PDB file of C-alpha atoms in Angstrom:
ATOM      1  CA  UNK Q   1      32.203  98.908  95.886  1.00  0.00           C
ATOM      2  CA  UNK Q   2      28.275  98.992  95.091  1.00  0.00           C
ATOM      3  CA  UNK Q   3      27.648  96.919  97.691  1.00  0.00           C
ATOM      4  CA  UNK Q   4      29.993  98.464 100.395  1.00  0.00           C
ATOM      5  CA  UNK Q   5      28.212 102.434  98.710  1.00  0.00           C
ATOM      6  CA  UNK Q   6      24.813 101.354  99.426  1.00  0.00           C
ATOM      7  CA  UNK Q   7      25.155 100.427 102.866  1.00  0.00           C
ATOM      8  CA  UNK Q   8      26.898 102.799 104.297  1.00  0.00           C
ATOM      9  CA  UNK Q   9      24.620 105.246 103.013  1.00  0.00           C
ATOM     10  CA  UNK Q  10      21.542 103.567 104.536  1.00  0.00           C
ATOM     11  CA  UNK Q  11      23.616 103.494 107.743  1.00  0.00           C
ATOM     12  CA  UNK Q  12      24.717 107.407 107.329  1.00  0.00           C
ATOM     13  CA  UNK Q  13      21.163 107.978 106.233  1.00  0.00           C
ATOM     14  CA  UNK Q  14      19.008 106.230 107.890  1.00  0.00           C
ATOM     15  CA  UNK Q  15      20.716 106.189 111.503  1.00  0.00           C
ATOM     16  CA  UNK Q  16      23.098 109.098 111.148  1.00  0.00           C
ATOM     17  CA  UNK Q  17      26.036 107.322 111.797  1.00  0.00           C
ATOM     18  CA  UNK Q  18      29.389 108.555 111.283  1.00  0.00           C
ATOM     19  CA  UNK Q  19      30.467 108.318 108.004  1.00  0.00           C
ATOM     20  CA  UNK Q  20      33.968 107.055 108.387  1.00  0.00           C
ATOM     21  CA  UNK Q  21      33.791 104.940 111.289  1.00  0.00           C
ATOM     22  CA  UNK Q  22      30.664 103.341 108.875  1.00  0.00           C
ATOM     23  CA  UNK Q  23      32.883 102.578 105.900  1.00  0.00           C
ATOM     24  CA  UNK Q  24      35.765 101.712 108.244  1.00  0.00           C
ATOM     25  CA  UNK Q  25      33.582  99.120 109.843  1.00  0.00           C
ATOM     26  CA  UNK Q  26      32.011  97.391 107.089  1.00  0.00           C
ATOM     27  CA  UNK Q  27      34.867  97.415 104.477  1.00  0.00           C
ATOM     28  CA  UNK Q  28      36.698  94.130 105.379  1.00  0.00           C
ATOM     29  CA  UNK Q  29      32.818  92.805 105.637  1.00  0.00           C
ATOM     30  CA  UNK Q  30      32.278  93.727 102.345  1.00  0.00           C
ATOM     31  CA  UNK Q  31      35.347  92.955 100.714  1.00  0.00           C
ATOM     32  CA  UNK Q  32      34.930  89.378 102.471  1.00  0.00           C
ATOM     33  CA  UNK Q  33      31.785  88.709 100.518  1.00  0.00           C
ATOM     34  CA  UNK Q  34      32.932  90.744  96.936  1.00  0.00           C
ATOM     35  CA  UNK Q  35      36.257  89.273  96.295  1.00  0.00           C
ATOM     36  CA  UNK Q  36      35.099  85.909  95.485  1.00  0.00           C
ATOM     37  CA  UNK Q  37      33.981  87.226  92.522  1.00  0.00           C
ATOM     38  CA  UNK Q  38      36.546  89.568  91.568  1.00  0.00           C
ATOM     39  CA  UNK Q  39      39.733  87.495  91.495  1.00  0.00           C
ATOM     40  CA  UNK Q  40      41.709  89.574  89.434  1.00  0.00           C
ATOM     41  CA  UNK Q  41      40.800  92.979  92.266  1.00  0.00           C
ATOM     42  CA  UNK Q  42      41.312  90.286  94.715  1.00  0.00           C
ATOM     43  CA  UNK Q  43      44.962  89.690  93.523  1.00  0.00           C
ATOM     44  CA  UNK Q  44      45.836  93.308  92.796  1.00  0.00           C
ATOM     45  CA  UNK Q  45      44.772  93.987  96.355  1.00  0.00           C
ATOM     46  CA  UNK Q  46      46.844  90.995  98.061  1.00  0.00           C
ATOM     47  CA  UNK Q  47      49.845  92.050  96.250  1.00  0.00           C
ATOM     48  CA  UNK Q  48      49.435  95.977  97.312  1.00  0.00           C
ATOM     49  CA  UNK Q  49      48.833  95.309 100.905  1.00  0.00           C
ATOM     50  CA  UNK Q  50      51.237  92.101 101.277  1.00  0.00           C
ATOM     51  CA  UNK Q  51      48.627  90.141 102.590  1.00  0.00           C
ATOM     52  CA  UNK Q  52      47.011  86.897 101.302  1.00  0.00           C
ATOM     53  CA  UNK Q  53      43.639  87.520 103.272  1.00  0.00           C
ATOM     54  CA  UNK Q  54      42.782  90.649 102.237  1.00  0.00           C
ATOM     55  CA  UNK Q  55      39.282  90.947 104.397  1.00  0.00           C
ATOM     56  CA  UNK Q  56      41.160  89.989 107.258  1.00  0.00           C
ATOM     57  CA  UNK Q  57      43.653  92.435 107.081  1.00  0.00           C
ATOM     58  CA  UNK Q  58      41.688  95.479 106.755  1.00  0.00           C
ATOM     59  CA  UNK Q  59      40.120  94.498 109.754  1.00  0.00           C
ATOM     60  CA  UNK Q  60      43.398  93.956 111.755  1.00  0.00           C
ATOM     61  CA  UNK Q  61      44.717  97.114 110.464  1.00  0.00           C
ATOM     62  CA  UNK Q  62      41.426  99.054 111.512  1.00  0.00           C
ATOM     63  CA  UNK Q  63      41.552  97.290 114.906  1.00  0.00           C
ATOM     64  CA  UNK Q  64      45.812  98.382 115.392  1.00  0.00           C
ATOM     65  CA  UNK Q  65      44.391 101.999 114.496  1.00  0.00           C
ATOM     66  CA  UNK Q  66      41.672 102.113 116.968  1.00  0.00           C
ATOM     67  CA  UNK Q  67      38.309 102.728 114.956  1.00  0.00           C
ATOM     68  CA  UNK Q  68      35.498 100.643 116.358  1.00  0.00           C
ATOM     69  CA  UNK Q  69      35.071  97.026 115.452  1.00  0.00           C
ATOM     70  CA  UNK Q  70      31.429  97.510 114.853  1.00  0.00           C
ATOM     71  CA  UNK Q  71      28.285  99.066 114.050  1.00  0.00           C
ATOM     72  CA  UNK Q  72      26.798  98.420 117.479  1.00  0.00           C
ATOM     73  CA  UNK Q  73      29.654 100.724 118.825  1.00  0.00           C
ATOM     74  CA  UNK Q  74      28.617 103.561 116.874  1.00  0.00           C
ATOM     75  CA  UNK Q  75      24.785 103.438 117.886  1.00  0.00           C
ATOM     76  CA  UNK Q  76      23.061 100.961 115.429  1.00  0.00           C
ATOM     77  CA  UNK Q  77      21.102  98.373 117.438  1.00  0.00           C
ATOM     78  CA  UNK Q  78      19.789  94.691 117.113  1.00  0.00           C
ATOM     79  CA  UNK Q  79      16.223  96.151 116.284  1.00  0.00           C
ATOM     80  CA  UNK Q  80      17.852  98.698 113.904  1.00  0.00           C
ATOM     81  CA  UNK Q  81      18.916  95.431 111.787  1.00  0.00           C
ATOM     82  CA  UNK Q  82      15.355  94.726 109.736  1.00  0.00           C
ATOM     83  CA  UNK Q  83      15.289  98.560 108.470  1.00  0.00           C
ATOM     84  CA  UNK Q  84      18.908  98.339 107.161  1.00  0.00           C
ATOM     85  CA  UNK Q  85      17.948  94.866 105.251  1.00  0.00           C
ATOM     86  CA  UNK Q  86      14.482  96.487 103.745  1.00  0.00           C
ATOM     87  CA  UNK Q  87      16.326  99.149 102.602  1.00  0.00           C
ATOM     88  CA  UNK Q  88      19.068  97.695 100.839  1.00  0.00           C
ATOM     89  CA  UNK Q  89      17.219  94.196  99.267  1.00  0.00           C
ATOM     90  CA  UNK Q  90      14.068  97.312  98.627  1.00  0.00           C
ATOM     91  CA  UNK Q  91      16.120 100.100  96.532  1.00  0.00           C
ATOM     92  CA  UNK Q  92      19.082  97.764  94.888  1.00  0.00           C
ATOM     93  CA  UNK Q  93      21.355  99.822  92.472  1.00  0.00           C
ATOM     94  CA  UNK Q  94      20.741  99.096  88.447  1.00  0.00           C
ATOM     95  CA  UNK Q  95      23.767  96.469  87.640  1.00  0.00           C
TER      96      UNK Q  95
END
């Protein structure tokens, strides 16, 4: 959740992009990269949504709803891409 927090506020912040298209986009990204190390959420969250890939259905089920499939179609560009990694690997949240 830290991880999937922090960036959508750079991207809200920084960019003004819409706040839940942002989290929309980026959650199956996040979750993706988090679950690895948290089986046990990992589980919890296969069982609840009925799915074994739990990354990959978020982003089917935000594609069937119709939010955008990524940042770039909400307004964040290529060049846009260095700021976003400054800001996050600059200002990490206390563990």
């Amino acid at each position: 959740m830290s991880l999937h927090h922090k960036l959508c506020h750079i991207l809200g912040g920084t960019f003004d992009l819409p706040h839940a298209e942002t989290h929309t986009i980026l959650l199956p990204y996040v979750a993706a990269f988090n679950l690895p190390a948290a089986p046990a959420a990992g589980q919890a969250l296969s069982r609840a949504l009925a799915a074994d890939d739990v990354p990959g259905h978020l982003a089917r089920t935000s594609v069937e709803l119709g939010a955008p499939r990524s940042l770039a179609d909400i307004g964040l560009t290529q060049d846009d891409v260095d700021e976003v990694i400054g800001q996050a690997v600059d200002r990490p949240y206390n563990s």
